[in-house]
XYZ file of C-alpha atoms in Angstrom:
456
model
C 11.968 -10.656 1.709
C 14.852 -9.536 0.238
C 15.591 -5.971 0.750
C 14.181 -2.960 -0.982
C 13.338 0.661 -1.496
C 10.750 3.213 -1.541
C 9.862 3.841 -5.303
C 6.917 5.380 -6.613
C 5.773 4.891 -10.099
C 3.429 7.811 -10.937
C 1.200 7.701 -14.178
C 0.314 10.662 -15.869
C -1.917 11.579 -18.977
C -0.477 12.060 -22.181
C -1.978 14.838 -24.895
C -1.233 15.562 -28.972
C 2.270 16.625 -29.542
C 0.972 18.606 -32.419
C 2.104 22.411 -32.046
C 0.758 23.794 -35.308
C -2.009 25.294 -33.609
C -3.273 26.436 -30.051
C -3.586 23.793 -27.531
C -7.469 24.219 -26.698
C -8.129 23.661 -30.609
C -6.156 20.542 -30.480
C -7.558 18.844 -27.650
C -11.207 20.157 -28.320
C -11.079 17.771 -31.562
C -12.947 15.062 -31.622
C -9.950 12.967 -33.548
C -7.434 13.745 -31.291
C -5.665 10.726 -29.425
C -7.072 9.733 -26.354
C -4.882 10.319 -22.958
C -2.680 7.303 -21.734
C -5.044 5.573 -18.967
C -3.110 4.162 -16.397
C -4.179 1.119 -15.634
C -5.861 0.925 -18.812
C -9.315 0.637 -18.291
C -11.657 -2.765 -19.712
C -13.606 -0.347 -22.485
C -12.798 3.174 -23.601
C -14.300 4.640 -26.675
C -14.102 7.674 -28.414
C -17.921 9.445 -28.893
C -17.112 11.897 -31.500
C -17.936 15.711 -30.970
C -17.055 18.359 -29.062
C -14.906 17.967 -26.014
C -16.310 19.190 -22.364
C -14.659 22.135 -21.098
C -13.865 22.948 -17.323
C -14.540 26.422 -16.707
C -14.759 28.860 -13.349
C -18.600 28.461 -13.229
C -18.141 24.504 -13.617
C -19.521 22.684 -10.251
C -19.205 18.884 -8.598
C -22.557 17.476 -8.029
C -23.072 14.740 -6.010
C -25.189 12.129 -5.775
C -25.725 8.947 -4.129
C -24.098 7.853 -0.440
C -20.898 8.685 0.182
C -20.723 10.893 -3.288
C -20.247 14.078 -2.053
C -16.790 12.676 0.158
C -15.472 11.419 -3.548
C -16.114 14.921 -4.386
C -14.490 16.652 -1.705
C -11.326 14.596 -2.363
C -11.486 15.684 -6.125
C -12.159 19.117 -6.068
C -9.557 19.376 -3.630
C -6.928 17.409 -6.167
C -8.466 19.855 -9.271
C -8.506 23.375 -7.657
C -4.855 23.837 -7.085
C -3.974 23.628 -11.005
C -7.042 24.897 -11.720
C -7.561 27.816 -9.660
C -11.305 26.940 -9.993
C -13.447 27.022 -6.991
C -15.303 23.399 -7.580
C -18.072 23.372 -5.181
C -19.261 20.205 -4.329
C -23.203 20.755 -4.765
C -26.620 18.765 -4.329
C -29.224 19.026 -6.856
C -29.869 19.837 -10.893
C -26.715 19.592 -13.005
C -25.949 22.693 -15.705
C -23.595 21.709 -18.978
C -20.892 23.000 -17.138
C -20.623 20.391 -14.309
C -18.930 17.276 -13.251
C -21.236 14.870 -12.295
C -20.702 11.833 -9.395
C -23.402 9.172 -8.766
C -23.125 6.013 -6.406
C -25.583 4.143 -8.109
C -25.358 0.096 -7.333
C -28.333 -0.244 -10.095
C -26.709 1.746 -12.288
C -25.924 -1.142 -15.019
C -22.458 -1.576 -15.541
C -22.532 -4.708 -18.070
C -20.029 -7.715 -18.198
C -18.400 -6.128 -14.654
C -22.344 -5.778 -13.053
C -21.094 -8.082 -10.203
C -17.923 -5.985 -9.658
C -18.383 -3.316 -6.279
C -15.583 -0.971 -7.840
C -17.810 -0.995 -11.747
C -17.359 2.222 -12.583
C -18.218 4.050 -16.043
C -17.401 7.533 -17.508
C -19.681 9.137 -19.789
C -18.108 12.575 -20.782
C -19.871 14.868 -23.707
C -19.797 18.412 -24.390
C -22.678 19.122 -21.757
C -21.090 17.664 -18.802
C -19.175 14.629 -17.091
C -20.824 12.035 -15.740
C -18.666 9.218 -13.419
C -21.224 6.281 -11.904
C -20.369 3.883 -9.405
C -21.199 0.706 -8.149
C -20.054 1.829 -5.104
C -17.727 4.597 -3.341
C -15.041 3.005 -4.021
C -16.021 2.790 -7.876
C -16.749 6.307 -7.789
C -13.458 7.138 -6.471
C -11.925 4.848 -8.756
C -13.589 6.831 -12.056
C -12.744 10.196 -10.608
C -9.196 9.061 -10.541
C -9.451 8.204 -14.549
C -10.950 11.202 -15.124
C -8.259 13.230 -13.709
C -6.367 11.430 -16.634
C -8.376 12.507 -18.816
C -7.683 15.880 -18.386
C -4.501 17.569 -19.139
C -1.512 16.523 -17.535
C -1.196 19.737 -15.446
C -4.009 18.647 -13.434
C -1.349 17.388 -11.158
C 0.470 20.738 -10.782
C 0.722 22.108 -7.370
C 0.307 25.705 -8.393
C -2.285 27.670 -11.170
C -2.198 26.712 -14.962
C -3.163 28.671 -17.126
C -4.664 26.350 -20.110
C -7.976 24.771 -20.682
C -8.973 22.103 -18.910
C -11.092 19.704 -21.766
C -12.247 16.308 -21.203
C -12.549 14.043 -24.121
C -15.681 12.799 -25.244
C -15.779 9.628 -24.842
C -17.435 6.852 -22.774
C -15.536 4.255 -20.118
C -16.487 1.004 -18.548
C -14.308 -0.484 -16.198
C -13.771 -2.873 -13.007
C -10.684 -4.128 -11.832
C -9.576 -7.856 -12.128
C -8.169 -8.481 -8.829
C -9.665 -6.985 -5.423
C -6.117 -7.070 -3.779
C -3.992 -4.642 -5.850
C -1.274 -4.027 -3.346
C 1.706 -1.968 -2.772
C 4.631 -2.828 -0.599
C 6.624 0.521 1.665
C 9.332 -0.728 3.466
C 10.165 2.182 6.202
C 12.047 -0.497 8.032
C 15.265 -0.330 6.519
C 14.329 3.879 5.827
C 11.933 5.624 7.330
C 9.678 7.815 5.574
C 7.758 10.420 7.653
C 3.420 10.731 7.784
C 3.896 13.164 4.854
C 6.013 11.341 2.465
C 3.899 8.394 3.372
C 0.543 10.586 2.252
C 2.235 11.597 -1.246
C 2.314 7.540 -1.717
C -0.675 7.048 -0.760
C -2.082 9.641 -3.152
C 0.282 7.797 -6.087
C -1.464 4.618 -5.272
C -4.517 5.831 -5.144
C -3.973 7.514 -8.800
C -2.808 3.706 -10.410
C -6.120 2.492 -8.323
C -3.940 0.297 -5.360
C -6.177 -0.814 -3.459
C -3.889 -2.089 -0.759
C -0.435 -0.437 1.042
C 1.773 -2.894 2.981
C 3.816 -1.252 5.187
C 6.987 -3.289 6.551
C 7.245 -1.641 9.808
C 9.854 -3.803 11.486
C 13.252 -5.233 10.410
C 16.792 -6.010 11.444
C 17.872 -2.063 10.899
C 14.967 -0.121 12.821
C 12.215 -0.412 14.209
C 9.202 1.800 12.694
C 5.929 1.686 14.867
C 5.323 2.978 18.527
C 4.156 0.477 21.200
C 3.324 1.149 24.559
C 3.085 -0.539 27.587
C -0.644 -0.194 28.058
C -2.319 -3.425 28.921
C 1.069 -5.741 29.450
C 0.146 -9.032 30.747
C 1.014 -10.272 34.382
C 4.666 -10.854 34.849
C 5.272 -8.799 31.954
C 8.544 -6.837 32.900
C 9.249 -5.913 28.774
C 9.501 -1.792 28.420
C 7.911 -2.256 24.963
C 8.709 1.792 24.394
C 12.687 0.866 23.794
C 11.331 -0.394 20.386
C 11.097 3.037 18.968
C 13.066 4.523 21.501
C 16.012 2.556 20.313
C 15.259 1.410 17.014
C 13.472 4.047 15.895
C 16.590 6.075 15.782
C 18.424 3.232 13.528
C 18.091 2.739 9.804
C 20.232 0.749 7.017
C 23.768 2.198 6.342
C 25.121 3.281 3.497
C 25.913 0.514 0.876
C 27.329 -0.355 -2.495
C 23.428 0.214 -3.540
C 23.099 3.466 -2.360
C 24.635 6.830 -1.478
C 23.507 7.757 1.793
C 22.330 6.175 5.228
C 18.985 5.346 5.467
C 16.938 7.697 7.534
C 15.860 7.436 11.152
C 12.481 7.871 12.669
C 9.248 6.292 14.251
C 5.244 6.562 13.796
C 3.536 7.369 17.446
C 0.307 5.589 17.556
C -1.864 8.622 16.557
C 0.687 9.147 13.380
C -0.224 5.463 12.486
C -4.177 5.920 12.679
C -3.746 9.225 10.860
C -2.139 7.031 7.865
C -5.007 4.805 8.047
C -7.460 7.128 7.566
C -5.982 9.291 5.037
C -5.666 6.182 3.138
C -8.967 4.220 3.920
C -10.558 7.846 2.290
C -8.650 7.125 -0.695
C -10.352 3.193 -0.891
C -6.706 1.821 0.275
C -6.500 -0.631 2.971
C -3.178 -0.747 4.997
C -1.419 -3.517 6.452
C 1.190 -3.889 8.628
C 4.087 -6.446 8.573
C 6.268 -7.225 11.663
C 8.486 -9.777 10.470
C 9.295 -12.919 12.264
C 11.110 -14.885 13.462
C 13.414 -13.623 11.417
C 14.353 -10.077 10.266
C 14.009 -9.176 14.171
C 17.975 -7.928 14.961
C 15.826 -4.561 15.563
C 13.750 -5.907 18.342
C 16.700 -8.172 19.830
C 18.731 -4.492 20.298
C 15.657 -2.706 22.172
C 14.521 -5.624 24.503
C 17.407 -7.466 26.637
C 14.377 -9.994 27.298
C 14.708 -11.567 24.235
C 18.151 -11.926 24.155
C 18.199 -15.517 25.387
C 20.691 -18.573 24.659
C 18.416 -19.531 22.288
C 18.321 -16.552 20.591
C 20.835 -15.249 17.575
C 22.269 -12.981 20.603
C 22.581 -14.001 23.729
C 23.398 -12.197 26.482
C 26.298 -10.993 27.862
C 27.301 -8.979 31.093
C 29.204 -6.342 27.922
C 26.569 -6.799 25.111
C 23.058 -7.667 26.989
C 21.012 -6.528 23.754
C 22.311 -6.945 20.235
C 24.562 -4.768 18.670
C 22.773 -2.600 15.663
C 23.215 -3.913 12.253
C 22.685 -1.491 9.109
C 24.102 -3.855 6.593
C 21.974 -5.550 4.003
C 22.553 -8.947 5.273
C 19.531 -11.034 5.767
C 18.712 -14.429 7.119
C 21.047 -14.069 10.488
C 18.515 -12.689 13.167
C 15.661 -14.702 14.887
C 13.941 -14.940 18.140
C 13.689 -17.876 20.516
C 11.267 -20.778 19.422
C 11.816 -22.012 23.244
C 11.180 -18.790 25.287
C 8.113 -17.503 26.620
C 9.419 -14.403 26.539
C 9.255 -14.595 22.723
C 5.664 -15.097 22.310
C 4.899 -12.933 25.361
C 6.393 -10.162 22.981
C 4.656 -11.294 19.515
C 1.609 -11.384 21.621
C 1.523 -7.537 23.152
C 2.945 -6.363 19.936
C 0.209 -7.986 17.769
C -2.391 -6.955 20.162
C -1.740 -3.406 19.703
C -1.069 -3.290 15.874
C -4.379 -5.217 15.587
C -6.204 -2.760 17.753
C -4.989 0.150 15.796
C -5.821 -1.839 12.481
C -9.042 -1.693 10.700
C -7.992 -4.418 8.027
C -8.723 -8.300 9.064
C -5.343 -9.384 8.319
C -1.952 -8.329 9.849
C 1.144 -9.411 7.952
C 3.369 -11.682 10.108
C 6.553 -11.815 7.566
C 8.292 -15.577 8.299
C 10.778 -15.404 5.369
C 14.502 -15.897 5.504
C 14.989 -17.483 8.396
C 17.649 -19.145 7.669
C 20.065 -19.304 11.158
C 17.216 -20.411 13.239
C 16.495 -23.598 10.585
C 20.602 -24.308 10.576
C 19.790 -24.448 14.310
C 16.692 -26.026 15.076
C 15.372 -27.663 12.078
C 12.747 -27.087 9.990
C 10.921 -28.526 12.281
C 11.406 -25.413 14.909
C 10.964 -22.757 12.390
C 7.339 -24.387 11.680
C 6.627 -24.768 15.731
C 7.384 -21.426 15.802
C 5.228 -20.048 13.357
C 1.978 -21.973 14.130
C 2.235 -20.775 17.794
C 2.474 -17.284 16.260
C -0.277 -18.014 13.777
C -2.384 -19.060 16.634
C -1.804 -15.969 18.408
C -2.637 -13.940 15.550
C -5.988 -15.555 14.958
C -6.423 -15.627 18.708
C -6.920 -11.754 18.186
C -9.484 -11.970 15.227
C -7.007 -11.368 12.663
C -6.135 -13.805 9.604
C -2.606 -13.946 9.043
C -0.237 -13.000 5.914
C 3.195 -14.021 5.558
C 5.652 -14.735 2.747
C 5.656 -17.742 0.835
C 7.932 -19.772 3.756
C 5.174 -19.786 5.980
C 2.967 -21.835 3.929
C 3.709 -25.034 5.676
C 2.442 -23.619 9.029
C -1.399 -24.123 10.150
C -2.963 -21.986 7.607
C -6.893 -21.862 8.034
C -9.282 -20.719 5.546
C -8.615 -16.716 4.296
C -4.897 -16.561 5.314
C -2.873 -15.079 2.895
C 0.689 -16.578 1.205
C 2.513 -14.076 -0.616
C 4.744 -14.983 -3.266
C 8.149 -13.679 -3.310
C 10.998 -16.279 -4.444
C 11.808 -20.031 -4.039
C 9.597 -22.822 -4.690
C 5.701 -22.428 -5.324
C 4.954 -25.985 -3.537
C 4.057 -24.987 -0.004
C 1.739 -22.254 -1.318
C 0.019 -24.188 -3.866
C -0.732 -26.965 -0.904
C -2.115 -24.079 0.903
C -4.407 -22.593 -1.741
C -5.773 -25.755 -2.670
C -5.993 -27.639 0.710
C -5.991 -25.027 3.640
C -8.104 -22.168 1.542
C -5.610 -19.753 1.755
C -5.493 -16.751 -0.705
C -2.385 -16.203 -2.751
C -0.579 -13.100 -3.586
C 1.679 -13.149 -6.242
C 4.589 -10.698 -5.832
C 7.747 -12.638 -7.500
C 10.845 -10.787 -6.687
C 12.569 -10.501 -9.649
C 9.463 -8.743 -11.708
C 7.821 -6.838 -9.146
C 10.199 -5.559 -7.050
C 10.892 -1.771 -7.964
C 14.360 -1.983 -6.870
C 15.781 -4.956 -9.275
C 17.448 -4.854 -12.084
C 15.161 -5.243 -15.496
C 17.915 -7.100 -17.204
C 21.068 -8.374 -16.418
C 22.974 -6.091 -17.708
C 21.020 -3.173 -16.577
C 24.173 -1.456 -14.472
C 21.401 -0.152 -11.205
C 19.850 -1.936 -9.171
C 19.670 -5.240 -6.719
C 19.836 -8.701 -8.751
């Protein structure tokens, strides 16, 4: 994986320029342009008529399981713009009030079979957002916050009015795995920073972050020693200890050292709830058997002859590297020290992961094929694979892996190179495919060429 950034893309809804007269009569027409939807949604359509109106007296009722926590989450979005109180209620609806159903029998039409259908009907007597599911529900409420003015984003009070268009949406995503990829690896981003992405994704309907936790310049998740195997001498808390307080140095690509910093276990679960109650799955990469210069400076165990540092009685870890390079780090195919270490590390992230897969990296690997063949690097990662499933977990790596003993539901993302290996493992193993090509959907490249910013 070549190396990247934290960018966020943020969408926001668009009104009439128009400035002959106020704002509420423009946006209460029934001709006005529709907002920007972001993604756009599979059917929106203008009903004619008056616009609904958000007002002091206007409430959230909920209906249906799991409505009333889609509520919570949306009042709690609207009210600081607003200053509107927004009390997420049971029972009859008034003209003034925003409506939220989970609803499975709803009807949703050509996207019936889709758990995140969701539809918008929105009139001058009230809002009404209907789900297939919760996670359809939350979906709609986050279109309908485009809908409304852009200030519904604003931290602090604004003084406008807050219309809705009338009009009526249908919608359903195409794919189920929508994801995001944070690498904190090379800069760490603390539990608050990582929330305000969260909330970002959650607004473009993500449905999955990936959070690169581990890499050659730090080392990004807490493990502990808790449950070490016999024999196991490894003082797993010199990962963050260490290489927690490492990060990438400054380069031609950017002005300042990365930052430094670690998530404790209870930091980590805190992410995954915050996001799970915004319909977002995480999972976490630690990247091997490359990409591991992090783990080889925190733990002199792996620092065998076979490794890309061995020991010495002046250097018994490696030395920290906060350059760019890639493809020069990797652990020992031939140690059981190695897979002792993938196999305590994997144990805990799995524990303290709700999703079935765990992300297992496998790109760039480059020194450890110059040294022991492709043949090694594909040893290696089956014995890691097996691991992996060995704790209930299906695997994800990038697109290098896809030689290694796939089974049915293992993911092969897409990044660069040649498409062979994955297609073999789509069509004969049953693996899923992600498709994340590096030159298009990589925030950090270049869009052209000649664009004069960014990695090429």
């Amino acid at each position: 994986m070549a190396v990247g950034v934290a960018t966020v893309l943020i969408a926001a809804s668009t009104t009439s320029s128009a400035t002959a007269r106020p704002q509420a009569e423009r946006l209460a027409e029934s001709d006005a342009p529709l907002p920007g939807l972001v993604p756009k949604p599979l059917q929106v359509s203008a009903k004619g008529g008056p616009d609904f109106v958000l007002t002091g007296q206007s409430r959230i009722v909920a209906r249906g399981t799991d409505a009333d926590e889609v509520g919570d989450l949306l009042a709690a979005e609207l009210r600081p713009a607003t200053g509107f109180d927004l009390p997420v209620v049971t029972g009859r609806p008034t003209p003034r009030d925003v409506v939220l159903t989970v609803d499975p029998e709803a009807g949703f039409g050509e996207v019936e079979d889709s758990p995140e259908a969701y539809k918008i009907s929105s009139t001058a007597k009230g809002v009404r957002v209907t789900g297939a599911s919760r996670h359809g529900l939350f979906n709609g409420t986050q279109t309908l916050r485009q809908l409304l003015p852009a200030f519904a984003a604003s931290p602090s009070r604004v003084n406008t009015t807050w219309t809705v268009p009338a009009v009526s949406v249908l919608d359903a995503p195409r794919f189920g795995y929508r994801g995001l990829m944070l690498d904190v690896a090379r800069s760490f981003l603390d539990v608050g920073e990582v929330k305000q992405v969260i909330d970002a994704a959650a607004a473009a309907k993500i449905s999955v972050l990936h959070m690169h936790l581990a890499d050659d310049q730090g080392w990004r998740i807490e493990i502990t020693n808790a449950g070490r195997a016999a024999g196991d001498d490894i003082d797993y808390t010199a990962l963050t200890r260490v290489s927690g307080a490492t990060a990438v140095l400054g380069n031609p690509y950017q002005s300042a050292d990365g930052h430094t910093g670690f998530y404790t276990q209870d930091d980590y679960r805190s992410l995954v709830r915050y996001a799970a109650e915004r319909e977002i799955e995480i999972i976490p990469e630690i990247d091997i058997p490359g990409h591991t210069n992090a783990a080889l400076a925190a733990i002199p165990q792996l620092n065998t002859a076979g490794s890309s540092h061995p020991a010495t009685e002046d250097e018994p870890v490696a030395p920290h590297n906060g350059t760019i390079d890639v493809g020069y780090s990797y652990l020992d195919p031939n140690s059981e020290a190695t897979y002792t270490f993938i196999e305590h590390v994997f144990s805990q992230l799995a524990a303290l992961t709700p999703s079935e897969f765990l992300h297992v990296g496998g790109d760039e690997s480059h020194a450890m094929t110059q040294r022991y063949g492709h043949e090694g690097y594909v040893a290696f990662v089956e014995r890691a694979l097996e691991i992996v499933h060995g704790l209930g977990k299906k695997t994800i790596g990038w697109n290098e892996y896809a030689e290694s003993g796939l089974t049915a539901g293992d993911g092969v993302q897409y990044w660069a190179g040649t498409t062979e290996h994955a297609k073999r493992a789509v069509l004969e193993d049953g693996a899923k495919l992600l498709v994340s090509p590096g030159n298009m959907s990589y925030l950090d490249m270049k869009y052209h060429p000649k664009t004069p910013i960014g990695l090429s």
